[in-house]
Amino acid sequence: MFFRTAEDESFMRSALELARQAGCMGEIPVGAVVVREGQIIGRGYNQREVLRSPLAHAELIAIQEASRALNSWRLTGCSLYVTLEPCPMCAGAIVNARIQRLVYGAFDPKGGCCGSLINLLALELPHQTAITAPVLEQECSQLLEQFFQGLRA
Amino acid sequence: MFFRTAEDESFMRSALELARQAGCMGEIPVGAVVVREGQIIGRGYNQREVLRSPLAHAELIAIQEASRALNSWRLTGCSLYVTLEPCPMCAGAIVNARIQRLVYGAFDPKGGCCGSLINLLALELPHQTAITAPVLEQECSQLLEQFFQGLRA
């Protein structure tokens, strides 16, 4: 869980910027980027309410954009950065897309399936994705806490 | 795993018909329908290769169509019928969409996460989905076997 690269914080800051965009729209602030050879090829932020879609999580939107960029369902050699530990759907999409490495910011004790409730990426599935976490945990979790405090205010 | 309704075989036959469409296009033959109050409101079949998307599984396409039909990310009171046991991504999407009941045809011992490798729907997630399986298991698994035999021929 603790292998890191020099670029991790920089790409997580890009994901945080996208998460803030979600928050400005009244969405739970989660952002994600897909990176290949040092370049961002997919961006996403949570748009469940705006798009009225249960599939519109940051990770799925970023994966879809990266697939279009590569014209393939196989995101071989790609890393996905996301500000919050993925849910089961997004963890499964990461495996289905053959993403090489997942980097996430904050843990999600209630719904996270990449180490918290369970680690889906450790199942005997057709592909294995490495995990690095947490990266910029404090910034990522603070953004979520501030959002939920705002809702209760 | 064995609570059934009189309509289950009929809706599974609709899902099988969609699975055959996938097979005709050279895709792994999996089909799905979302049902609400006895009506099909979402249809999908696997289009991973055609759409070059790791997200283009039958279940996600059917859920997306049903969400558009209801103009909501909450598919409350809906059942999802699919010819093959869902993968982690699709199992997670079923929970995220608040689907009430999942009915599937064939088990998937290598990748199924609704009873085979694991039962994701039994996790302590924000929503619980009931499972009925198998329904028309022989027809559903034969369709897949014939497809893979054809690939090897």
PDB file of C-alpha atoms in Angstrom:
ATOM      1  CA  MET A   1       0.000   0.000   0.000  1.00  0.00           C
ATOM      2  CA  PHE A   2       2.958   2.417   0.302  1.00  0.00           C
ATOM      3  CA  PHE A   3       4.934   2.402  -2.959  1.00  0.00           C
ATOM      4  CA  ARG A   4       5.046   6.016  -4.197  1.00  0.00           C
ATOM      5  CA  THR A   5       6.371   8.025  -7.129  1.00  0.00           C
ATOM      6  CA  ALA A   6       7.567  11.631  -7.192  1.00  0.00           C
ATOM      7  CA  GLU A   7       4.537  12.609  -9.280  1.00  0.00           C
ATOM      8  CA  ASP A   8       1.880  11.246  -6.922  1.00  0.00           C
ATOM      9  CA  GLU A   9       1.178  14.451  -5.028  1.00  0.00           C
ATOM     10  CA  SER A  10       1.082  16.504  -8.209  1.00  0.00           C
ATOM     11  CA  PHE A  11      -1.518  14.265  -9.895  1.00  0.00           C
ATOM     12  CA  MET A  12      -3.512  14.044  -6.662  1.00  0.00           C
ATOM     13  CA  ARG A  13      -3.657  17.851  -6.657  1.00  0.00           C
ATOM     14  CA  SER A  14      -5.194  17.681 -10.148  1.00  0.00           C
ATOM     15  CA  ALA A  15      -7.781  15.237  -8.813  1.00  0.00           C
ATOM     16  CA  LEU A  16      -8.431  17.562  -5.842  1.00  0.00           C
ATOM     17  CA  GLU A  17      -9.061  20.453  -8.229  1.00  0.00           C
ATOM     18  CA  LEU A  18     -11.714  18.353  -9.998  1.00  0.00           C
ATOM     19  CA  ALA A  19     -13.209  17.356  -6.637  1.00  0.00           C
ATOM     20  CA  ARG A  20     -13.613  21.054  -5.801  1.00  0.00           C
ATOM     21  CA  GLN A  21     -15.523  21.533  -9.082  1.00  0.00           C
ATOM     22  CA  ALA A  22     -17.940  18.793  -7.986  1.00  0.00           C
ATOM     23  CA  GLY A  23     -18.378  20.485  -4.605  1.00  0.00           C
ATOM     24  CA  CYS A  24     -19.165  23.828  -6.276  1.00  0.00           C
ATOM     25  CA  MET A  25     -22.004  22.085  -8.111  1.00  0.00           C
ATOM     26  CA  GLY A  26     -23.420  20.676  -4.891  1.00  0.00           C
ATOM     27  CA  GLU A  27     -22.069  17.187  -5.549  1.00  0.00           C
ATOM     28  CA  ILE A  28     -20.077  15.148  -3.024  1.00  0.00           C
ATOM     29  CA  PRO A  29     -16.552  16.417  -3.835  1.00  0.00           C
ATOM     30  CA  VAL A  30     -14.635  13.523  -5.393  1.00  0.00           C
ATOM     31  CA  GLY A  31     -12.278  13.920  -8.353  1.00  0.00           C
ATOM     32  CA  ALA A  32     -10.170  11.547 -10.440  1.00  0.00           C
ATOM     33  CA  VAL A  33      -7.576  11.576 -13.209  1.00  0.00           C
ATOM     34  CA  VAL A  34      -6.168   8.804 -15.388  1.00  0.00           C
ATOM     35  CA  VAL A  35      -2.462   9.190 -16.159  1.00  0.00           C
ATOM     36  CA  ARG A  36      -0.384   7.525 -18.851  1.00  0.00           C
ATOM     37  CA  GLU A  37       3.299   8.221 -19.470  1.00  0.00           C
ATOM     38  CA  GLY A  38       3.171  11.308 -17.260  1.00  0.00           C
ATOM     39  CA  GLN A  39       0.160  12.833 -19.058  1.00  0.00           C
ATOM     40  CA  ILE A  40      -3.426  13.142 -17.857  1.00  0.00           C
ATOM     41  CA  ILE A  41      -5.633  11.415 -20.450  1.00  0.00           C
ATOM     42  CA  GLY A  42      -8.903  11.269 -18.484  1.00  0.00           C
ATOM     43  CA  ARG A  43     -10.592  13.575 -15.964  1.00  0.00           C
ATOM     44  CA  GLY A  44     -13.744  13.116 -13.934  1.00  0.00           C
ATOM     45  CA  TYR A  45     -15.631  14.462 -10.970  1.00  0.00           C
ATOM     46  CA  ASN A  46     -18.700  13.186  -9.234  1.00  0.00           C
ATOM     47  CA  GLN A  47     -21.877  14.228 -11.088  1.00  0.00           C
ATOM     48  CA  ARG A  48     -24.431  11.796  -9.706  1.00  0.00           C
ATOM     49  CA  GLU A  49     -27.055  14.458  -8.944  1.00  0.00           C
ATOM     50  CA  VAL A  50     -26.477  16.684 -11.986  1.00  0.00           C
ATOM     51  CA  LEU A  51     -26.501  13.793 -14.470  1.00  0.00           C
ATOM     52  CA  ARG A  52     -29.094  11.838 -12.441  1.00  0.00           C
ATOM     53  CA  SER A  53     -27.012   8.723 -12.977  1.00  0.00           C
ATOM     54  CA  PRO A  54     -25.838   6.150 -10.414  1.00  0.00           C
ATOM     55  CA  LEU A  55     -22.832   5.561 -12.705  1.00  0.00           C
ATOM     56  CA  ALA A  56     -21.578   9.169 -12.722  1.00  0.00           C
ATOM     57  CA  HIS A  57     -18.794   8.708 -10.168  1.00  0.00           C
ATOM     58  CA  ALA A  58     -15.500  10.539 -10.762  1.00  0.00           C
ATOM     59  CA  GLU A  59     -13.594   7.344 -11.562  1.00  0.00           C
ATOM     60  CA  LEU A  60     -16.046   6.048 -14.199  1.00  0.00           C
ATOM     61  CA  ILE A  61     -16.123   9.412 -15.979  1.00  0.00           C
ATOM     62  CA  ALA A  62     -12.293   9.593 -15.984  1.00  0.00           C
ATOM     63  CA  ILE A  63     -12.015   5.981 -17.224  1.00  0.00           C
ATOM     64  CA  GLN A  64     -14.526   6.646 -20.013  1.00  0.00           C
ATOM     65  CA  GLU A  65     -12.558   9.704 -21.180  1.00  0.00           C
ATOM     66  CA  ALA A  66      -9.265   7.789 -21.069  1.00  0.00           C
ATOM     67  CA  SER A  67     -10.794   4.918 -23.082  1.00  0.00           C
ATOM     68  CA  ARG A  68     -11.887   7.405 -25.733  1.00  0.00           C
ATOM     69  CA  ALA A  69      -8.379   8.934 -25.770  1.00  0.00           C
ATOM     70  CA  LEU A  70      -6.747   5.521 -26.299  1.00  0.00           C
ATOM     71  CA  ASN A  71      -9.605   4.161 -28.456  1.00  0.00           C
ATOM     72  CA  SER A  72      -9.536   0.983 -26.386  1.00  0.00           C
ATOM     73  CA  TRP A  73     -11.185  -0.570 -23.353  1.00  0.00           C
ATOM     74  CA  ARG A  74      -7.725  -1.590 -22.141  1.00  0.00           C
ATOM     75  CA  LEU A  75      -6.049   1.195 -20.150  1.00  0.00           C
ATOM     76  CA  THR A  76      -2.803  -0.759 -19.981  1.00  0.00           C
ATOM     77  CA  GLY A  77       0.050   1.116 -18.302  1.00  0.00           C
ATOM     78  CA  CYS A  78      -2.300   3.705 -16.809  1.00  0.00           C
ATOM     79  CA  SER A  79      -2.608   4.934 -13.228  1.00  0.00           C
ATOM     80  CA  LEU A  80      -5.821   6.262 -11.719  1.00  0.00           C
ATOM     81  CA  TYR A  81      -5.687   8.951  -9.025  1.00  0.00           C
ATOM     82  CA  VAL A  82      -8.820   9.591  -6.993  1.00  0.00           C
ATOM     83  CA  THR A  83      -9.376  11.710  -3.901  1.00  0.00           C
ATOM     84  CA  LEU A  84     -11.516   9.083  -2.110  1.00  0.00           C
ATOM     85  CA  GLU A  85     -11.132   5.324  -1.793  1.00  0.00           C
ATOM     86  CA  PRO A  86     -13.235   3.726  -4.576  1.00  0.00           C
ATOM     87  CA  CYS A  87     -16.620   2.082  -4.002  1.00  0.00           C
ATOM     88  CA  PRO A  88     -17.233  -1.490  -5.294  1.00  0.00           C
ATOM     89  CA  MET A  89     -18.443  -0.244  -8.705  1.00  0.00           C
ATOM     90  CA  CYS A  90     -15.400   1.929  -9.290  1.00  0.00           C
ATOM     91  CA  ALA A  91     -12.963  -0.662  -7.924  1.00  0.00           C
ATOM     92  CA  GLY A  92     -14.466  -3.173 -10.357  1.00  0.00           C
ATOM     93  CA  ALA A  93     -14.201  -0.707 -13.250  1.00  0.00           C
ATOM     94  CA  ILE A  94     -10.510  -0.148 -12.421  1.00  0.00           C
ATOM     95  CA  VAL A  95      -9.910  -3.908 -12.727  1.00  0.00           C
ATOM     96  CA  ASN A  96     -12.044  -4.217 -15.883  1.00  0.00           C
ATOM     97  CA  ALA A  97     -10.056  -1.391 -17.502  1.00  0.00           C
ATOM     98  CA  ARG A  98      -6.762  -3.164 -16.693  1.00  0.00           C
ATOM     99  CA  ILE A  99      -5.478  -0.113 -14.826  1.00  0.00           C
ATOM    100  CA  GLN A 100      -1.990  -0.812 -13.531  1.00  0.00           C
ATOM    101  CA  ARG A 101      -1.981   1.312 -10.417  1.00  0.00           C
ATOM    102  CA  LEU A 102      -4.573   2.992  -8.183  1.00  0.00           C
ATOM    103  CA  VAL A 103      -3.586   5.949  -5.997  1.00  0.00           C
ATOM    104  CA  TYR A 104      -6.165   7.338  -3.587  1.00  0.00           C
ATOM    105  CA  GLY A 105      -6.352  10.121  -1.042  1.00  0.00           C
ATOM    106  CA  ALA A 106      -8.784   9.571   1.813  1.00  0.00           C
ATOM    107  CA  PHE A 107     -10.016   6.265   3.185  1.00  0.00           C
ATOM    108  CA  ASP A 108     -13.774   5.579   3.094  1.00  0.00           C
ATOM    109  CA  PRO A 109     -14.536   3.387   6.115  1.00  0.00           C
ATOM    110  CA  LYS A 110     -18.252   3.098   5.186  1.00  0.00           C
ATOM    111  CA  GLY A 111     -18.054   2.214   1.495  1.00  0.00           C
ATOM    112  CA  GLY A 112     -14.430   1.886   0.408  1.00  0.00           C
ATOM    113  CA  CYS A 113     -13.572  -1.429  -1.223  1.00  0.00           C
ATOM    114  CA  CYS A 114      -9.850  -0.964  -1.764  1.00  0.00           C
ATOM    115  CA  GLY A 115      -8.712  -1.663   1.773  1.00  0.00           C
ATOM    116  CA  SER A 116     -11.449  -0.462   4.159  1.00  0.00           C
ATOM    117  CA  LEU A 117     -14.555  -2.703   3.984  1.00  0.00           C
ATOM    118  CA  ILE A 118     -12.691  -5.165   1.764  1.00  0.00           C
ATOM    119  CA  ASN A 119      -9.911  -5.036  -0.837  1.00  0.00           C
ATOM    120  CA  LEU A 120     -11.554  -6.016  -4.118  1.00  0.00           C
ATOM    121  CA  LEU A 121      -8.272  -5.543  -5.966  1.00  0.00           C
ATOM    122  CA  ALA A 122      -6.814  -8.457  -4.009  1.00  0.00           C
ATOM    123  CA  LEU A 123      -9.423 -10.926  -5.339  1.00  0.00           C
ATOM    124  CA  GLU A 124      -8.381 -13.578  -7.840  1.00  0.00           C
ATOM    125  CA  LEU A 125      -9.649 -11.569 -10.802  1.00  0.00           C
ATOM    126  CA  PRO A 126      -8.297 -11.599 -14.389  1.00  0.00           C
ATOM    127  CA  HIS A 127      -6.159  -8.514 -13.662  1.00  0.00           C
ATOM    128  CA  GLN A 128      -4.230  -7.203 -10.684  1.00  0.00           C
ATOM    129  CA  THR A 129      -3.988  -3.491  -9.859  1.00  0.00           C
ATOM    130  CA  ALA A 130      -1.419  -2.163  -7.373  1.00  0.00           C
ATOM    131  CA  ILE A 131      -2.570   0.326  -4.712  1.00  0.00           C
ATOM    132  CA  THR A 132      -0.815   3.345  -3.219  1.00  0.00           C
ATOM    133  CA  ALA A 133      -2.665   5.061  -0.343  1.00  0.00           C
ATOM    134  CA  PRO A 134      -3.074   7.444   1.322  1.00  0.00           C
ATOM    135  CA  VAL A 135      -1.687  10.383  -0.692  1.00  0.00           C
ATOM    136  CA  LEU A 136      -2.616  13.924   0.454  1.00  0.00           C
ATOM    137  CA  GLU A 137      -5.045  12.270   2.853  1.00  0.00           C
ATOM    138  CA  GLN A 138      -5.603  15.379   4.952  1.00  0.00           C
ATOM    139  CA  GLU A 139      -6.523  17.657   2.017  1.00  0.00           C
ATOM    140  CA  CYS A 140      -8.786  15.005   0.477  1.00  0.00           C
ATOM    141  CA  SER A 141     -10.670  14.196   3.683  1.00  0.00           C
ATOM    142  CA  GLN A 142     -10.936  17.857   4.745  1.00  0.00           C
ATOM    143  CA  LEU A 143     -12.640  18.713   1.466  1.00  0.00           C
ATOM    144  CA  LEU A 144     -15.263  16.025   2.134  1.00  0.00           C
ATOM    145  CA  GLU A 145     -15.704  17.016   5.790  1.00  0.00           C
ATOM    146  CA  GLN A 146     -16.218  20.674   4.870  1.00  0.00           C
ATOM    147  CA  PHE A 147     -18.815  19.653   2.277  1.00  0.00           C
ATOM    148  CA  PHE A 148     -20.826  17.577   4.736  1.00  0.00           C
ATOM    149  CA  GLN A 149     -20.517  20.258   7.458  1.00  0.00           C
ATOM    150  CA  GLY A 150     -21.923  22.754   4.935  1.00  0.00           C
ATOM    151  CA  LEU A 151     -24.908  20.468   4.288  1.00  0.00           C
ATOM    152  CA  ARG A 152     -25.675  20.281   8.007  1.00  0.00           C
ATOM    153  CA  ALA A 153     -25.209  24.043   8.612  1.00  0.00           C
TER     154      ALA A 153
ATOM    155  CA  MET B   1     -30.842 -17.094  -3.127  1.00  0.00           C
ATOM    156  CA  PHE B   2     -34.046 -18.923  -4.116  1.00  0.00           C
ATOM    157  CA  PHE B   3     -37.020 -16.572  -3.758  1.00  0.00           C
ATOM    158  CA  ARG B   4     -38.733 -16.475  -7.165  1.00  0.00           C
ATOM    159  CA  THR B   5     -41.656 -14.768  -8.885  1.00  0.00           C
ATOM    160  CA  ALA B   6     -43.854 -16.041 -11.703  1.00  0.00           C
ATOM    161  CA  GLU B   7     -42.359 -13.454 -14.066  1.00  0.00           C
ATOM    162  CA  ASP B   8     -38.714 -14.376 -13.532  1.00  0.00           C
ATOM    163  CA  GLU B   9     -38.379 -16.775 -16.468  1.00  0.00           C
ATOM    164  CA  SER B  10     -40.167 -14.391 -18.811  1.00  0.00           C
ATOM    165  CA  PHE B  11     -37.873 -11.440 -18.019  1.00  0.00           C
ATOM    166  CA  MET B  12     -34.815 -13.685 -18.143  1.00  0.00           C
ATOM    167  CA  ARG B  13     -35.875 -14.683 -21.679  1.00  0.00           C
ATOM    168  CA  SER B  14     -35.860 -10.984 -22.599  1.00  0.00           C
ATOM    169  CA  ALA B  15     -32.328 -10.722 -21.196  1.00  0.00           C
ATOM    170  CA  LEU B  16     -31.344 -13.851 -23.159  1.00  0.00           C
ATOM    171  CA  GLU B  17     -32.621 -12.272 -26.362  1.00  0.00           C
ATOM    172  CA  LEU B  18     -30.362  -9.257 -25.731  1.00  0.00           C
ATOM    173  CA  ALA B  19     -27.451 -11.585 -24.950  1.00  0.00           C
ATOM    174  CA  ARG B  20     -27.933 -13.213 -28.364  1.00  0.00           C
ATOM    175  CA  GLN B  21     -27.700  -9.776 -29.999  1.00  0.00           C
ATOM    176  CA  ALA B  22     -24.334  -9.273 -28.290  1.00  0.00           C
ATOM    177  CA  GLY B  23     -23.167 -12.675 -29.538  1.00  0.00           C
ATOM    178  CA  CYS B  24     -24.179 -11.815 -33.119  1.00  0.00           C
ATOM    179  CA  MET B  25     -21.884  -8.768 -32.892  1.00  0.00           C
ATOM    180  CA  GLY B  26     -18.951 -10.888 -31.725  1.00  0.00           C
ATOM    181  CA  GLU B  27     -19.296  -9.773 -28.106  1.00  0.00           C
ATOM    182  CA  ILE B  28     -19.399 -12.143 -25.128  1.00  0.00           C
ATOM    183  CA  PRO B  29     -23.159 -12.848 -25.009  1.00  0.00           C
ATOM    184  CA  VAL B  30     -24.527 -11.246 -21.839  1.00  0.00           C
ATOM    185  CA  GLY B  31     -27.846  -9.391 -21.696  1.00  0.00           C
ATOM    186  CA  ALA B  32     -29.744  -7.511 -18.992  1.00  0.00           C
ATOM    187  CA  VAL B  33     -33.081  -5.809 -18.384  1.00  0.00           C
ATOM    188  CA  VAL B  34     -34.293  -3.508 -15.604  1.00  0.00           C
ATOM    189  CA  VAL B  35     -37.934  -4.073 -14.628  1.00  0.00           C
ATOM    190  CA  ARG B  36     -40.272  -1.805 -12.646  1.00  0.00           C
ATOM    191  CA  GLU B  37     -43.920  -2.596 -11.931  1.00  0.00           C
ATOM    192  CA  GLY B  38     -43.896  -5.393 -14.488  1.00  0.00           C
ATOM    193  CA  GLN B  39     -42.476  -3.227 -17.300  1.00  0.00           C
ATOM    194  CA  ILE B  40     -38.988  -3.279 -18.829  1.00  0.00           C
ATOM    195  CA  ILE B  41     -37.546   0.242 -18.457  1.00  0.00           C
ATOM    196  CA  GLY B  42     -33.898  -0.506 -19.330  1.00  0.00           C
ATOM    197  CA  ARG B  43     -32.188  -2.874 -21.757  1.00  0.00           C
ATOM    198  CA  GLY B  44     -28.509  -3.634 -22.292  1.00  0.00           C
ATOM    199  CA  TYR B  45     -26.130  -6.089 -23.843  1.00  0.00           C
ATOM    200  CA  ASN B  46     -22.389  -6.369 -23.630  1.00  0.00           C
ATOM    201  CA  GLN B  47     -20.691  -3.991 -26.090  1.00  0.00           C
ATOM    202  CA  ARG B  48     -17.189  -3.776 -24.677  1.00  0.00           C
ATOM    203  CA  GLU B  49     -15.454  -4.369 -28.023  1.00  0.00           C
ATOM    204  CA  VAL B  50     -17.843  -2.381 -30.241  1.00  0.00           C
ATOM    205  CA  LEU B  51     -17.882   0.669 -27.969  1.00  0.00           C
ATOM    206  CA  ARG B  52     -14.217   0.156 -26.903  1.00  0.00           C
ATOM    207  CA  SER B  53     -15.282   0.833 -23.328  1.00  0.00           C
ATOM    208  CA  PRO B  54     -14.488  -1.176 -20.186  1.00  0.00           C
ATOM    209  CA  LEU B  55     -17.801   0.122 -18.793  1.00  0.00           C
ATOM    210  CA  ALA B  56     -20.021  -1.229 -21.592  1.00  0.00           C
ATOM    211  CA  HIS B  57     -21.292  -4.293 -19.731  1.00  0.00           C
ATOM    212  CA  ALA B  58     -24.942  -5.278 -20.189  1.00  0.00           C
ATOM    213  CA  GLU B  59     -25.909  -4.273 -16.646  1.00  0.00           C
ATOM    214  CA  LEU B  60     -24.421  -0.757 -16.775  1.00  0.00           C
ATOM    215  CA  ILE B  61     -26.102  -0.020 -20.115  1.00  0.00           C
ATOM    216  CA  ALA B  62     -29.472  -1.260 -18.790  1.00  0.00           C
ATOM    217  CA  ILE B  63     -29.074   0.762 -15.557  1.00  0.00           C
ATOM    218  CA  GLN B  64     -28.193   3.902 -17.512  1.00  0.00           C
ATOM    219  CA  GLU B  65     -31.296   3.508 -19.709  1.00  0.00           C
ATOM    220  CA  ALA B  66     -33.511   2.908 -16.663  1.00  0.00           C
ATOM    221  CA  SER B  67     -32.081   5.994 -14.917  1.00  0.00           C
ATOM    222  CA  ARG B  68     -32.949   8.086 -17.961  1.00  0.00           C
ATOM    223  CA  ALA B  69     -36.463   6.614 -18.009  1.00  0.00           C
ATOM    224  CA  LEU B  70     -37.027   7.504 -14.325  1.00  0.00           C
ATOM    225  CA  ASN B  71     -34.956  10.735 -14.501  1.00  0.00           C
ATOM    226  CA  SER B  72     -33.229   9.668 -11.297  1.00  0.00           C
ATOM    227  CA  TRP B  73     -30.128   7.841 -10.107  1.00  0.00           C
ATOM    228  CA  ARG B  74     -32.333   5.937  -7.668  1.00  0.00           C
ATOM    229  CA  LEU B  75     -33.875   2.840  -9.271  1.00  0.00           C
ATOM    230  CA  THR B  76     -36.014   2.207  -6.195  1.00  0.00           C
ATOM    231  CA  GLY B  77     -38.412  -0.709  -6.570  1.00  0.00           C
ATOM    232  CA  CYS B  78     -36.596  -2.037  -9.657  1.00  0.00           C
ATOM    233  CA  SER B  79     -35.329  -5.539 -10.396  1.00  0.00           C
ATOM    234  CA  LEU B  80     -32.361  -6.275 -12.658  1.00  0.00           C
ATOM    235  CA  TYR B  81     -32.284  -9.490 -14.689  1.00  0.00           C
ATOM    236  CA  VAL B  82     -28.963 -10.547 -16.219  1.00  0.00           C
ATOM    237  CA  THR B  83     -27.932 -13.762 -17.939  1.00  0.00           C
ATOM    238  CA  LEU B  84     -24.562 -14.004 -16.119  1.00  0.00           C
ATOM    239  CA  GLU B  85     -23.602 -13.393 -12.506  1.00  0.00           C
ATOM    240  CA  PRO B  86     -22.375  -9.770 -12.265  1.00  0.00           C
ATOM    241  CA  CYS B  87     -18.700  -8.777 -12.009  1.00  0.00           C
ATOM    242  CA  PRO B  88     -17.546  -6.452  -9.173  1.00  0.00           C
ATOM    243  CA  MET B  89     -18.221  -3.308 -11.238  1.00  0.00           C
ATOM    244  CA  CYS B  90     -21.773  -4.323 -12.107  1.00  0.00           C
ATOM    245  CA  ALA B  91     -22.533  -5.626  -8.615  1.00  0.00           C
ATOM    246  CA  GLY B  92     -21.394  -2.262  -7.244  1.00  0.00           C
ATOM    247  CA  ALA B  93     -23.521  -0.376  -9.785  1.00  0.00           C
ATOM    248  CA  ILE B  94     -26.572  -2.426  -8.741  1.00  0.00           C
ATOM    249  CA  VAL B  95     -26.040  -1.323  -5.120  1.00  0.00           C
ATOM    250  CA  ASN B  96     -25.335   2.312  -6.092  1.00  0.00           C
ATOM    251  CA  ALA B  97     -28.564   2.390  -8.124  1.00  0.00           C
ATOM    252  CA  ARG B  98     -30.538   1.106  -5.095  1.00  0.00           C
ATOM    253  CA  ILE B  99     -31.884  -1.817  -7.131  1.00  0.00           C
ATOM    254  CA  GLN B 100     -34.188  -3.897  -4.969  1.00  0.00           C
ATOM    255  CA  ARG B 101     -33.637  -7.314  -6.482  1.00  0.00           C
ATOM    256  CA  LEU B 102     -31.045  -8.998  -8.711  1.00  0.00           C
ATOM    257  CA  VAL B 103     -31.970 -12.100 -10.714  1.00  0.00           C
ATOM    258  CA  TYR B 104     -29.234 -13.863 -12.657  1.00  0.00           C
ATOM    259  CA  GLY B 105     -28.932 -16.872 -14.924  1.00  0.00           C
ATOM    260  CA  ALA B 106     -25.534 -18.569 -14.992  1.00  0.00           C
ATOM    261  CA  PHE B 107     -22.906 -18.534 -12.274  1.00  0.00           C
ATOM    262  CA  ASP B 108     -19.476 -17.085 -13.126  1.00  0.00           C
ATOM    263  CA  PRO B 109     -16.952 -19.005 -11.012  1.00  0.00           C
ATOM    264  CA  LYS B 110     -13.991 -16.915 -12.332  1.00  0.00           C
ATOM    265  CA  GLY B 111     -15.331 -13.383 -11.930  1.00  0.00           C
ATOM    266  CA  GLY B 112     -18.807 -13.449 -10.380  1.00  0.00           C
ATOM    267  CA  CYS B 113     -19.137 -11.328  -7.249  1.00  0.00           C
ATOM    268  CA  CYS B 114     -22.726 -12.125  -6.294  1.00  0.00           C
ATOM    269  CA  GLY B 115     -22.100 -15.520  -4.726  1.00  0.00           C
ATOM    270  CA  SER B 116     -19.173 -17.153  -6.566  1.00  0.00           C
ATOM    271  CA  LEU B 117     -15.854 -15.409  -5.742  1.00  0.00           C
ATOM    272  CA  ILE B 118     -17.565 -13.308  -3.090  1.00  0.00           C
ATOM    273  CA  ASN B 119     -21.027 -11.844  -2.475  1.00  0.00           C
ATOM    274  CA  LEU B 120     -20.583  -8.080  -2.665  1.00  0.00           C
ATOM    275  CA  LEU B 121     -24.301  -7.552  -2.078  1.00  0.00           C
ATOM    276  CA  ALA B 122     -23.887  -9.003   1.411  1.00  0.00           C
ATOM    277  CA  LEU B 123     -21.377  -6.306   2.461  1.00  0.00           C
ATOM    278  CA  GLU B 124     -22.418  -3.638   4.954  1.00  0.00           C
ATOM    279  CA  LEU B 125     -23.101  -1.084   2.218  1.00  0.00           C
ATOM    280  CA  PRO B 126     -25.663   1.770   2.295  1.00  0.00           C
ATOM    281  CA  HIS B 127     -28.188  -0.396   0.415  1.00  0.00           C
ATOM    282  CA  GLN B 128     -29.103  -4.074   0.383  1.00  0.00           C
ATOM    283  CA  THR B 129     -30.169  -5.906  -2.803  1.00  0.00           C
ATOM    284  CA  ALA B 130     -31.840  -9.327  -2.663  1.00  0.00           C
ATOM    285  CA  ILE B 131     -30.585 -12.062  -5.023  1.00  0.00           C
ATOM    286  CA  THR B 132     -32.458 -14.789  -6.887  1.00  0.00           C
ATOM    287  CA  ALA B 133     -30.282 -17.278  -8.788  1.00  0.00           C
ATOM    288  CA  PRO B 134     -30.022 -19.323 -10.882  1.00  0.00           C
ATOM    289  CA  VAL B 135     -32.921 -18.717 -13.294  1.00  0.00           C
ATOM    290  CA  LEU B 136     -32.785 -20.432 -16.720  1.00  0.00           C
ATOM    291  CA  GLU B 137     -29.232 -21.399 -15.835  1.00  0.00           C
ATOM    292  CA  GLN B 138     -28.881 -23.977 -18.606  1.00  0.00           C
ATOM    293  CA  GLU B 139     -29.946 -21.639 -21.440  1.00  0.00           C
ATOM    294  CA  CYS B 140     -27.771 -18.813 -20.119  1.00  0.00           C
ATOM    295  CA  SER B 141     -24.642 -20.912 -19.677  1.00  0.00           C
ATOM    296  CA  GLN B 142     -25.120 -22.795 -22.969  1.00  0.00           C
ATOM    297  CA  LEU B 143     -25.199 -19.499 -24.863  1.00  0.00           C
ATOM    298  CA  LEU B 144     -21.831 -18.561 -23.337  1.00  0.00           C
ATOM    299  CA  GLU B 145     -20.330 -22.026 -23.915  1.00  0.00           C
ATOM    300  CA  GLN B 146     -21.381 -22.016 -27.575  1.00  0.00           C
ATOM    301  CA  PHE B 147     -19.823 -18.566 -28.019  1.00  0.00           C
ATOM    302  CA  PHE B 148     -16.463 -19.634 -26.572  1.00  0.00           C
ATOM    303  CA  GLN B 149     -16.527 -22.930 -28.513  1.00  0.00           C
ATOM    304  CA  GLY B 150     -17.042 -20.863 -31.677  1.00  0.00           C
ATOM    305  CA  LEU B 151     -13.992 -18.722 -30.849  1.00  0.00           C
ATOM    306  CA  ARG B 152     -11.811 -21.832 -30.451  1.00  0.00           C
ATOM    307  CA  ALA B 153     -13.119 -23.547 -33.630  1.00  0.00           C
TER     308      ALA B 153
END
